[in-house]
JSON list of C-alpha atoms and ligand atoms in Angstrom, two decimals:
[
{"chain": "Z", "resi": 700, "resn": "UNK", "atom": "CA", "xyz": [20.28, -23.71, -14.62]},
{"chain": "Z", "resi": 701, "resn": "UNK", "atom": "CA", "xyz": [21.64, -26.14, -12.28]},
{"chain": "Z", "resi": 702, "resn": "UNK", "atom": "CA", "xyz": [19.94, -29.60, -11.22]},
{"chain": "Z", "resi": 703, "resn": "UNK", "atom": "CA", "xyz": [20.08, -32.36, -9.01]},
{"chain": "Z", "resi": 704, "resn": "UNK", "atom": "CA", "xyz": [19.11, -34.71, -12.08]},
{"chain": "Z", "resi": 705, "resn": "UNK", "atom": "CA", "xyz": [21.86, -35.08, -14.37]},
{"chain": "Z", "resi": 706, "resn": "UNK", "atom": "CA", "xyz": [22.13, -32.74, -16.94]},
{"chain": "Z", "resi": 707, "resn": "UNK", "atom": "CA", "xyz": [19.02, -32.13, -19.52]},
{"chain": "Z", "resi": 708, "resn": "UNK", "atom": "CA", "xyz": [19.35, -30.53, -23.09]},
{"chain": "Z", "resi": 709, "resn": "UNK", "atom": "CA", "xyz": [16.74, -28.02, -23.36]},
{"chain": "Z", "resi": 710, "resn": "UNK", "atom": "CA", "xyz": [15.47, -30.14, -26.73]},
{"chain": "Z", "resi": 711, "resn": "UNK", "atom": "CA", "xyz": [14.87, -32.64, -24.51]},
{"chain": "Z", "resi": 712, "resn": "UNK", "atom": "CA", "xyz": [12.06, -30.84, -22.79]},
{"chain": "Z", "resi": 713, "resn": "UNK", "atom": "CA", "xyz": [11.15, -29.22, -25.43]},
{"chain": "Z", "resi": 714, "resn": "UNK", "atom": "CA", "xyz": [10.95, -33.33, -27.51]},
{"chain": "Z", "resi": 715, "resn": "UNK", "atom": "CA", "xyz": [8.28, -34.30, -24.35]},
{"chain": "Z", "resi": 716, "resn": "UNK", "atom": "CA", "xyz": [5.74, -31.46, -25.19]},
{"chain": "Z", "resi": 717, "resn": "UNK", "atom": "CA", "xyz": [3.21, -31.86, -28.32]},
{"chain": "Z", "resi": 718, "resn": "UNK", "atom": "CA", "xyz": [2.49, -29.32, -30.33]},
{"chain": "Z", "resi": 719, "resn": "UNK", "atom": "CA", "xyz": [-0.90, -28.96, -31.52]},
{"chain": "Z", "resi": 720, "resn": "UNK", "atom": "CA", "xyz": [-1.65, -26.12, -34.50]},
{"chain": "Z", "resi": 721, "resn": "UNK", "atom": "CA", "xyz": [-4.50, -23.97, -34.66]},
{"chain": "Z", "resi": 722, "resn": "UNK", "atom": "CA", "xyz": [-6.07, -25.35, -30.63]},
{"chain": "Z", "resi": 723, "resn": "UNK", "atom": "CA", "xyz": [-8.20, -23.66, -29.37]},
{"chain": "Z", "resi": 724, "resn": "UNK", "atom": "CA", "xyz": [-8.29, -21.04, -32.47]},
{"chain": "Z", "resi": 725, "resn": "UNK", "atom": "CA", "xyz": [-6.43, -20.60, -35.89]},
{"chain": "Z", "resi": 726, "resn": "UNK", "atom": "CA", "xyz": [-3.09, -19.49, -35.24]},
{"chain": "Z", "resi": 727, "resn": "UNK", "atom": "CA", "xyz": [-2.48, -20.62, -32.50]},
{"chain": "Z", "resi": 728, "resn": "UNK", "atom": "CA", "xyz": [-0.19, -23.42, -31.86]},
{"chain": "Z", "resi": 729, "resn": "UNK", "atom": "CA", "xyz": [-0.73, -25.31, -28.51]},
{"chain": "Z", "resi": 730, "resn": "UNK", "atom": "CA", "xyz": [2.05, -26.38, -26.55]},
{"chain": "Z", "resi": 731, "resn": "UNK", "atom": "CA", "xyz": [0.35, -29.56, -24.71]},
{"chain": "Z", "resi": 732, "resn": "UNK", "atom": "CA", "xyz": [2.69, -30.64, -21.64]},
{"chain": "Z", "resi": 733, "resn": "UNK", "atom": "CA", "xyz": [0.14, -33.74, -20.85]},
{"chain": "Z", "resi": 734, "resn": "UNK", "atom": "CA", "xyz": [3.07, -35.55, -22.99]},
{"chain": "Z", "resi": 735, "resn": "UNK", "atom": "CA", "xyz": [5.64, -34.25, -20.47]},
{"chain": "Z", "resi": 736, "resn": "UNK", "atom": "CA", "xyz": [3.55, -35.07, -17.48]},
{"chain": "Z", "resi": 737, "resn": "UNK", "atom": "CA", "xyz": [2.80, -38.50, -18.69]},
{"chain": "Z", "resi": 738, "resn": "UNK", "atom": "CA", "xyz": [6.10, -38.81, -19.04]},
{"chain": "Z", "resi": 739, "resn": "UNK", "atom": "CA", "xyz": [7.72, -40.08, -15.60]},
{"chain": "Z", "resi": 740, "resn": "UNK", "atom": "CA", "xyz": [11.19, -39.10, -16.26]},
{"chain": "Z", "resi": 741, "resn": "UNK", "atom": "CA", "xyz": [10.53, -35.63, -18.19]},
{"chain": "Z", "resi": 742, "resn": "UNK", "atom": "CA", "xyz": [7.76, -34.61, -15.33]},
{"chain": "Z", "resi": 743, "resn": "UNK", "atom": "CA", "xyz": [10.59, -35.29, -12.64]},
{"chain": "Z", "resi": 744, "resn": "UNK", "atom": "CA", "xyz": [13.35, -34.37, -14.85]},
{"chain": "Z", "resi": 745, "resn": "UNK", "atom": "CA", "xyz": [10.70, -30.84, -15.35]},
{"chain": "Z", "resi": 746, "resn": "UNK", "atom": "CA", "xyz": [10.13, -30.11, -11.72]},
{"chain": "Z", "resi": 747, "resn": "UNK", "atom": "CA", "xyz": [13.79, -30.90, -10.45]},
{"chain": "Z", "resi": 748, "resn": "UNK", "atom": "CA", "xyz": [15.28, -28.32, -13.19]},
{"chain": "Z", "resi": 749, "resn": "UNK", "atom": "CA", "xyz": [11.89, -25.69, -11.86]},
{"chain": "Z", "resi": 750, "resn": "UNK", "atom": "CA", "xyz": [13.36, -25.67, -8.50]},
{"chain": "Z", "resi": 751, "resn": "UNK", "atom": "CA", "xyz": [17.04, -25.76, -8.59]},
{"chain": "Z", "resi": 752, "resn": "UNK", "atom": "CA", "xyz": [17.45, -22.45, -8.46]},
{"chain": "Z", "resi": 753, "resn": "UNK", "atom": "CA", "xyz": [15.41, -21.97, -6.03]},
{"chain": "Z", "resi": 754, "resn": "UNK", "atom": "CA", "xyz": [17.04, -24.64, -2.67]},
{"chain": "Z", "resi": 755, "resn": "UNK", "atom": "CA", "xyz": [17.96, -22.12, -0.54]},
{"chain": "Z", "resi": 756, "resn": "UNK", "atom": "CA", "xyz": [15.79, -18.94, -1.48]},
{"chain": "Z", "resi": 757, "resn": "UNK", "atom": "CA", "xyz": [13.58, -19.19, 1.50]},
{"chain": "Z", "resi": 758, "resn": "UNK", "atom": "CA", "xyz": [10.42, -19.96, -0.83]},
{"chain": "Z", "resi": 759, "resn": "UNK", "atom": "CA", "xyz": [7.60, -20.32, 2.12]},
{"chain": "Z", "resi": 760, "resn": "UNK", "atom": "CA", "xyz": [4.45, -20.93, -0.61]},
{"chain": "Z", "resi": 761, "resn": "UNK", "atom": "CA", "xyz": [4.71, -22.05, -4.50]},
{"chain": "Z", "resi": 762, "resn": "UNK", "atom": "CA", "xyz": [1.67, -20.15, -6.23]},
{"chain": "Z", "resi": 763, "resn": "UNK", "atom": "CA", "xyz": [0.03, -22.07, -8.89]},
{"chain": "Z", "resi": 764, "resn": "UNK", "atom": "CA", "xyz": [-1.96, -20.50, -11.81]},
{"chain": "Z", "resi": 765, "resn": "UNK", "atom": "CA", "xyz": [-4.96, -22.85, -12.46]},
{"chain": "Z", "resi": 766, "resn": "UNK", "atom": "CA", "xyz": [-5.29, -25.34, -14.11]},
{"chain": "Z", "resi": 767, "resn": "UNK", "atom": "CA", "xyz": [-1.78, -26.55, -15.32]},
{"chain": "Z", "resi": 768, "resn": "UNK", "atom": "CA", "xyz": [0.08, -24.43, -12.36]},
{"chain": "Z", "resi": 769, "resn": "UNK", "atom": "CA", "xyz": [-1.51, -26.64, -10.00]},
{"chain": "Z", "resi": 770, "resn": "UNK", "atom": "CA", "xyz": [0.18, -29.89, -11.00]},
{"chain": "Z", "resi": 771, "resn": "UNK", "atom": "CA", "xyz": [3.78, -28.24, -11.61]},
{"chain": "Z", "resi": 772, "resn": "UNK", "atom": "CA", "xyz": [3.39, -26.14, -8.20]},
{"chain": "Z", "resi": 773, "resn": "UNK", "atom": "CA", "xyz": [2.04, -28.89, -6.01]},
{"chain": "Z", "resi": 774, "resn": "UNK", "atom": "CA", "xyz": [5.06, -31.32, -7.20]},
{"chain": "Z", "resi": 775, "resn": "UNK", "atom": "CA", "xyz": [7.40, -27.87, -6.72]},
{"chain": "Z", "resi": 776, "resn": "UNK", "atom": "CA", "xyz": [5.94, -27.36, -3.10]},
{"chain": "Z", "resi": 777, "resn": "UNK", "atom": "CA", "xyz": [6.53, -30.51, -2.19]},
{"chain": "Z", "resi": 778, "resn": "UNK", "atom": "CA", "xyz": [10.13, -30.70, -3.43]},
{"chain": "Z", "resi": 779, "resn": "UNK", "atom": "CA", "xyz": [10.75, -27.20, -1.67]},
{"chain": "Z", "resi": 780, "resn": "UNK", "atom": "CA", "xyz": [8.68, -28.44, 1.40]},
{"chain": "Z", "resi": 781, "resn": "UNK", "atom": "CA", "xyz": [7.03, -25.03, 0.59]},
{"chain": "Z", "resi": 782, "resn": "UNK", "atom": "CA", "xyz": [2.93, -24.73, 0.75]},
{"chain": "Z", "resi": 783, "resn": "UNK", "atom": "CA", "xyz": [1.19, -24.22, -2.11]},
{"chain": "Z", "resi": 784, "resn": "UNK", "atom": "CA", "xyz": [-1.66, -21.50, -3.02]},
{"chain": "Z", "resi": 785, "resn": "UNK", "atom": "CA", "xyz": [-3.97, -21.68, -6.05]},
{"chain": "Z", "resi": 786, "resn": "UNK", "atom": "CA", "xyz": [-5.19, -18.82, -8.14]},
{"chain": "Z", "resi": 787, "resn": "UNK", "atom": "CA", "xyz": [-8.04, -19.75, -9.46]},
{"chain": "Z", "resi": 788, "resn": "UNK", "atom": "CA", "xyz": [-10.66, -18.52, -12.34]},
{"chain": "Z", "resi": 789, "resn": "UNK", "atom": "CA", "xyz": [-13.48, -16.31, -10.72]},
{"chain": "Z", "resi": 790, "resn": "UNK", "atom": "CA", "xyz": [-15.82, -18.05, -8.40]},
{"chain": "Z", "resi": 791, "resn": "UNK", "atom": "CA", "xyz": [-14.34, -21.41, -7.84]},
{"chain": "Z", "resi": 792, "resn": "UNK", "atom": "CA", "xyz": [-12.15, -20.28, -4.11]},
{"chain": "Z", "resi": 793, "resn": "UNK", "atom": "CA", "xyz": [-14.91, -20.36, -1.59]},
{"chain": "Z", "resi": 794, "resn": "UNK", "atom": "CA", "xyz": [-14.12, -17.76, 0.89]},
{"chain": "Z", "resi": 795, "resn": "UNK", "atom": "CA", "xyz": [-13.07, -14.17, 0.73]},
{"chain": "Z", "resi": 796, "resn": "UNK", "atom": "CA", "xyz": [-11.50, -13.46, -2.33]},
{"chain": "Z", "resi": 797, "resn": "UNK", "atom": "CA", "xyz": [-9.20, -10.51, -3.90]},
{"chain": "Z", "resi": 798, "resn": "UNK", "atom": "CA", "xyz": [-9.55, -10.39, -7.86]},
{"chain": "Z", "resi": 799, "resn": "UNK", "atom": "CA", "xyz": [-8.05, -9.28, -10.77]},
{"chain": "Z", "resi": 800, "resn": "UNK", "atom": "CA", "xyz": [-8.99, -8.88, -14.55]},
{"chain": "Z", "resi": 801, "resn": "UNK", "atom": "CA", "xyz": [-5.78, -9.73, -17.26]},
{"chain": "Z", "resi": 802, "resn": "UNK", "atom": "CA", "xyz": [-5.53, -10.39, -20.43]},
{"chain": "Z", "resi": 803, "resn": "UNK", "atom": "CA", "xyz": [-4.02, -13.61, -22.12]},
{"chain": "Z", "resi": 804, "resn": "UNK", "atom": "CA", "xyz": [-2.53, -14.58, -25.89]},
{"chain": "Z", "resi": 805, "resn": "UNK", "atom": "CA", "xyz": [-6.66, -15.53, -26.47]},
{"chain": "Z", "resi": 806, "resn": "UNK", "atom": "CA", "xyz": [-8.88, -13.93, -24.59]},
{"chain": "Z", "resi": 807, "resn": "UNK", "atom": "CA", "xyz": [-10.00, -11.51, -21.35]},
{"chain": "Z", "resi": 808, "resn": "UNK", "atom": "CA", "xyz": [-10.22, -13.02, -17.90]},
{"chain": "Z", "resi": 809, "resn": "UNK", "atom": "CA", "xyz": [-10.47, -12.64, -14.17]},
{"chain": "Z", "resi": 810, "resn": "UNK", "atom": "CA", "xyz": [-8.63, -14.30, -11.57]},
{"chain": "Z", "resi": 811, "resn": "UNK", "atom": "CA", "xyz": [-8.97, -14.81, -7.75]},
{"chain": "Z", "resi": 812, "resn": "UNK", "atom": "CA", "xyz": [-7.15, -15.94, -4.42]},
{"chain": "Z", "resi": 813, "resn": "UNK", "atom": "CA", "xyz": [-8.01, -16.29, -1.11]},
{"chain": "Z", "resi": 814, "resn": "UNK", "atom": "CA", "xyz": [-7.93, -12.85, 1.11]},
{"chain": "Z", "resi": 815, "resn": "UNK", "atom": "CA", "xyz": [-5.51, -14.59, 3.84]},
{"chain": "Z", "resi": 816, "resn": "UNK", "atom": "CA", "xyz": [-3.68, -17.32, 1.48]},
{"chain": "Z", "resi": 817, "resn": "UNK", "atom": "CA", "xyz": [-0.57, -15.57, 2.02]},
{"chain": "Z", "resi": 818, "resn": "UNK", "atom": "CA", "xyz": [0.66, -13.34, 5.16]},
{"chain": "Z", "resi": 819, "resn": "UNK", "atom": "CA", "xyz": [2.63, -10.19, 4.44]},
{"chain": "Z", "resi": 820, "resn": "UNK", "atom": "CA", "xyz": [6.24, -10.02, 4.10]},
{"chain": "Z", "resi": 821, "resn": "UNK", "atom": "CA", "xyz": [6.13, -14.57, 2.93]},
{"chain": "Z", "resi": 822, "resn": "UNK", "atom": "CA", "xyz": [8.15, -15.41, 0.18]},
{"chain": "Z", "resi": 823, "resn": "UNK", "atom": "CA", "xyz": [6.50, -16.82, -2.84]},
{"chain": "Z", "resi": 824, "resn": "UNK", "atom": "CA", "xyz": [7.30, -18.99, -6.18]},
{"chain": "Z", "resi": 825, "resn": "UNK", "atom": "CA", "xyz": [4.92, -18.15, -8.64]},
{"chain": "Z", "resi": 826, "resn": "UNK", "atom": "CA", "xyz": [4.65, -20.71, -11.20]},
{"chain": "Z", "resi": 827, "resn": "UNK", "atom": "CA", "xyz": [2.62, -21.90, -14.46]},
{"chain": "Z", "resi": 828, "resn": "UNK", "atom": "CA", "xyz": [3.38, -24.15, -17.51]},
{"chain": "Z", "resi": 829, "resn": "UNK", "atom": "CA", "xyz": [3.96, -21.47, -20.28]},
{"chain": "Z", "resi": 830, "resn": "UNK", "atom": "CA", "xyz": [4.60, -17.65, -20.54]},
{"chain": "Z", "resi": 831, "resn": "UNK", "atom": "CA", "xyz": [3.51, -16.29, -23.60]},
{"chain": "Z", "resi": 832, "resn": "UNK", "atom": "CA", "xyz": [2.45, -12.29, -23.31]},
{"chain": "Z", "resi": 833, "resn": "UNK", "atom": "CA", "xyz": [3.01, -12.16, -19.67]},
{"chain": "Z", "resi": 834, "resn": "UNK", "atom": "CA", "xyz": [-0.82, -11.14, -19.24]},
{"chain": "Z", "resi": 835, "resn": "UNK", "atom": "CA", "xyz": [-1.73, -14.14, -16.82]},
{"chain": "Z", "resi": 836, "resn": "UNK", "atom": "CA", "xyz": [1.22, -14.11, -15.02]},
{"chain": "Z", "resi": 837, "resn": "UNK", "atom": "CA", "xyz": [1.11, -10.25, -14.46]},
{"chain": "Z", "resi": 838, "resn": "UNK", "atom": "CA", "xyz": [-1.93, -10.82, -13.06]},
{"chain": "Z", "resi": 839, "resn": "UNK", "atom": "CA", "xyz": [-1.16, -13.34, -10.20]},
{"chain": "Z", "resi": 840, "resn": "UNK", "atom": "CA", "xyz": [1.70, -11.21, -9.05]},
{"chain": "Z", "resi": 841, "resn": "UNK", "atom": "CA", "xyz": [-0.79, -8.22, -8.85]},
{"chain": "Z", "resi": 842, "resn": "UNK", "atom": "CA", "xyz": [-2.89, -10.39, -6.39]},
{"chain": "Z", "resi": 843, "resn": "UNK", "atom": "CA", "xyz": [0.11, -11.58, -4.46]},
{"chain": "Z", "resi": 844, "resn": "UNK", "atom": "CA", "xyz": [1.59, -8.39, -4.13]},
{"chain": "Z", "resi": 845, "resn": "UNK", "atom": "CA", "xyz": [-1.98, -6.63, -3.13]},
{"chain": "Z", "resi": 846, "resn": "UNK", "atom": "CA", "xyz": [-1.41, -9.26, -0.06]},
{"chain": "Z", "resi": 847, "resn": "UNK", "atom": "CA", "xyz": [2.21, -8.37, 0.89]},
{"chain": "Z", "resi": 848, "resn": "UNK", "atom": "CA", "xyz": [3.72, -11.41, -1.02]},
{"chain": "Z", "resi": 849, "resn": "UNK", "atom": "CA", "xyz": [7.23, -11.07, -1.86]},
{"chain": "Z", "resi": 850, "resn": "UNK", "atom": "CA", "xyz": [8.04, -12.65, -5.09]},
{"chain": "Z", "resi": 851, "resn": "UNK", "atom": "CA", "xyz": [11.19, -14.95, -5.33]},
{"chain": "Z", "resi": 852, "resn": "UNK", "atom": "CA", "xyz": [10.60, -15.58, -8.49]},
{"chain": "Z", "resi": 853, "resn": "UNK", "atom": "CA", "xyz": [8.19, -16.58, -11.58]},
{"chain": "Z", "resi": 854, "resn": "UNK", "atom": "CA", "xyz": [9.38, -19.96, -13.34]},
{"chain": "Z", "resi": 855, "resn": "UNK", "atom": "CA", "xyz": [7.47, -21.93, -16.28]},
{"chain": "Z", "resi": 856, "resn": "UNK", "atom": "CA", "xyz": [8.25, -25.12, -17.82]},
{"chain": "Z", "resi": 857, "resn": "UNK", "atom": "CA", "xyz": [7.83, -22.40, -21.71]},
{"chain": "Z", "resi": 858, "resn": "UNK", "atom": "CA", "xyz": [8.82, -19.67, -23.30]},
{"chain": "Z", "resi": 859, "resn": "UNK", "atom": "CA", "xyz": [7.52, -18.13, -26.14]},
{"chain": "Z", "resi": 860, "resn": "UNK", "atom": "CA", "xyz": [10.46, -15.05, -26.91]},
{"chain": "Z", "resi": 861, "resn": "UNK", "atom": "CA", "xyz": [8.49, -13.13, -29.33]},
{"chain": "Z", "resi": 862, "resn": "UNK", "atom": "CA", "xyz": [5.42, -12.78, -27.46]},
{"chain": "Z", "resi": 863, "resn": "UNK", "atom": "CA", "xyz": [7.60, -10.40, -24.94]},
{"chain": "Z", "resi": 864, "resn": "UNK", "atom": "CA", "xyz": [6.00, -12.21, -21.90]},
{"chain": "Z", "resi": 865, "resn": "UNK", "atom": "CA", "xyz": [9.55, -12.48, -20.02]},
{"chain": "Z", "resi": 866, "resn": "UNK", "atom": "CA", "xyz": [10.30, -9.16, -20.24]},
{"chain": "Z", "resi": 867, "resn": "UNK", "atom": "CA", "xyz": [6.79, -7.77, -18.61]},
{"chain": "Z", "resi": 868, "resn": "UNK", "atom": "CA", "xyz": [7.59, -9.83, -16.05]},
{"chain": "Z", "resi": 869, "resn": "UNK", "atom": "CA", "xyz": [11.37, -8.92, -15.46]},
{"chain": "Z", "resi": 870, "resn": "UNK", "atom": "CA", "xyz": [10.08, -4.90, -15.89]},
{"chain": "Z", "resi": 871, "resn": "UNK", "atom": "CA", "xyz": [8.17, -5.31, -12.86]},
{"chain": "Z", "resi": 872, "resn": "UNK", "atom": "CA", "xyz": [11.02, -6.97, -10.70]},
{"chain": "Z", "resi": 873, "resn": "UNK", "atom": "CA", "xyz": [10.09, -10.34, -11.17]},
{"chain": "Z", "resi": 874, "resn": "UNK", "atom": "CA", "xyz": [13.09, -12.36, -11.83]},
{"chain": "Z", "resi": 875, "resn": "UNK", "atom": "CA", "xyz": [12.21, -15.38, -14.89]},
{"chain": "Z", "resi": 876, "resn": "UNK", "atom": "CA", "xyz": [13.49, -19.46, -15.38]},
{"chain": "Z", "resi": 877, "resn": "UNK", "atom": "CA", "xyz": [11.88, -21.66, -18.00]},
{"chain": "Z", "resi": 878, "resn": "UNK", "atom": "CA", "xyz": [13.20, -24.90, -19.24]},
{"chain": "Z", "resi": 879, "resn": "UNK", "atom": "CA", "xyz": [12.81, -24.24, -23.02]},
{"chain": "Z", "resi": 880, "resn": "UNK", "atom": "CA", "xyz": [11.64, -21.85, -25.42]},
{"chain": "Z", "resi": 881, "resn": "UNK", "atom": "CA", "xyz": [9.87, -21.88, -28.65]},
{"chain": "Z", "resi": 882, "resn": "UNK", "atom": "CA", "xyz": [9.78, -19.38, -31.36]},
{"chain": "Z", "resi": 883, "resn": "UNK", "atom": "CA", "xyz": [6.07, -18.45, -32.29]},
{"chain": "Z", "resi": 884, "resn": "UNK", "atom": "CA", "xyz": [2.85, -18.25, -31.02]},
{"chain": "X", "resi": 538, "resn": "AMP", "atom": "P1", "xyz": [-0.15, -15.28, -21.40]},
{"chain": "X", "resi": 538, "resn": "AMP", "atom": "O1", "xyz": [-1.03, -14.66, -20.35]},
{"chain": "X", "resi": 538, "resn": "AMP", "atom": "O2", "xyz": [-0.31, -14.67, -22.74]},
{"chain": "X", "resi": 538, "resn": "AMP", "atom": "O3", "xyz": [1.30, -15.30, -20.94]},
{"chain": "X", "resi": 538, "resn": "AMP", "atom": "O4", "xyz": [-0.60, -16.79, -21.56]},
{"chain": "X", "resi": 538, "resn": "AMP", "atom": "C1", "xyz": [-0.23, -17.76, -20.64]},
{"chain": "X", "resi": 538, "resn": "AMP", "atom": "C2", "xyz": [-1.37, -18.65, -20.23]},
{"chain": "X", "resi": 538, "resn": "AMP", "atom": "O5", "xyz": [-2.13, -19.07, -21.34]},
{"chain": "X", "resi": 538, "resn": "AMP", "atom": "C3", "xyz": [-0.85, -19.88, -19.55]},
{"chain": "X", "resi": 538, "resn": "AMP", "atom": "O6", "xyz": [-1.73, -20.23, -18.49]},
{"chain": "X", "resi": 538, "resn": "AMP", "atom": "C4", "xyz": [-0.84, -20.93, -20.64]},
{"chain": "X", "resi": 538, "resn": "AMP", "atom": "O7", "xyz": [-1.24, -22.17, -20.15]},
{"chain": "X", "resi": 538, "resn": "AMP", "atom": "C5", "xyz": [-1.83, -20.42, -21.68]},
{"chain": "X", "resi": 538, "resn": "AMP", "atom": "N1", "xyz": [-1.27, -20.39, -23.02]},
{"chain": "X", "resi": 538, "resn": "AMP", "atom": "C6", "xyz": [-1.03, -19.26, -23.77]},
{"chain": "X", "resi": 538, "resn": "AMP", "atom": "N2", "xyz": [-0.54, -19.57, -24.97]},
{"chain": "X", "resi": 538, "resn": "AMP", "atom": "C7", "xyz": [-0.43, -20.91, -25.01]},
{"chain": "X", "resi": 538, "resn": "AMP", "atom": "C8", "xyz": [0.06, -21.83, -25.99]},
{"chain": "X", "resi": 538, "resn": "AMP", "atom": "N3", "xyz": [0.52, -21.43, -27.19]},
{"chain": "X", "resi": 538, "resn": "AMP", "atom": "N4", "xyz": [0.03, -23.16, -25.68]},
{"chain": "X", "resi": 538, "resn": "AMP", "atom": "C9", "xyz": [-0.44, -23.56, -24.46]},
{"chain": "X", "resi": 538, "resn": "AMP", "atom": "N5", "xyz": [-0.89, -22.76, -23.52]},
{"chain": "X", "resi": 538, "resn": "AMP", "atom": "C10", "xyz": [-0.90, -21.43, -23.76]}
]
């Protein structure tokens, strides 16, 4: 991946984010990017690497997954001079909503976005901080699909490999950048 920011190891991302074990269950070991977002090198280092390879692909509106998509896709949107939609937990968007139930690496959810957030035919970034199964963000390009999006692309700051998110992603034409990967859960 190219950058405007000179050069970054992939250990150094990986060096800003915290790992907590067994949060929120047993098992599971938490990849906190507060650390990189506190950071105010890594968080710009983070967002320039997110959309270098994205300049000049058109990208009209950066989609962020809530919570932690918001901060990586508002800095993103502004960097691309892009908009920026949220997709949100049930019930927190106010007006007419589309909706879609997905699983994630803990747990059953739903998901919402706003009826007219995005015209047919607009070119959209999807983005969020990690990828694990793919569950979460399978369900945001549902939604933006059901609305005519056209996906550029789906980038996240991690990886987990083994959980096989990637490739769900990539087997439904949606083309994947992350910054750095870790093996595990
Ligand atoms: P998944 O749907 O399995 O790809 O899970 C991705 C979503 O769950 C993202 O919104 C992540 O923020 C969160 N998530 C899943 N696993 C972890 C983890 N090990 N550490 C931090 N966040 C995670």
């Amino acid at each position: 991946m190219t950058t405007s920011a000179p050069p970054v190891a992939g250990n150094r991302f990986a060096d800003a984010i915290r790992s907590i074990p067994d949060y929120p269950k047993p098992g599971i070991m938490f990849r906190d990017i507060t650390t990189l977002l506190a950071s105010p090198v890594s968080f710009r280092e983070a967002v320039d690497a997110m959309v270098a390879p994205y300049k000049d692909a058109g990208v009209a509106l950066v989609a962020g997954i809530e919570a932690r998509g918001f901060i990586l896709g508002g800095a993103m949107s502004h960097q691309l001079a892009a908009g920026f939609v949220p997709i949100r937990k049930k019930g927190k968007l106010p007006h007419e909503t589309i909706r879609v139930a997905y699983s994630l690496e803990y747990g059953v959810d739903e998901m919402e976005v706003h009826r007219d957030a995005v015209a047919p035919g607009t070119r959209v970034l999807l983005t969020d901080d990690l990828i694990a199964t793919g569950g979460t963000a399978e369900g945001a390009v549902k939604l933006l699909r059901e609305l005519g999006a056209e996906i550029v692309g789906a980038c996240f700051v991690i990886d987990l490999p083994e959980l096989g998110g990637r490739k769900r992603l990539e087997a439904m034409g949606v083309s994947v950048q992350t910054l750095v990967a870790f093996d595990g859960h």
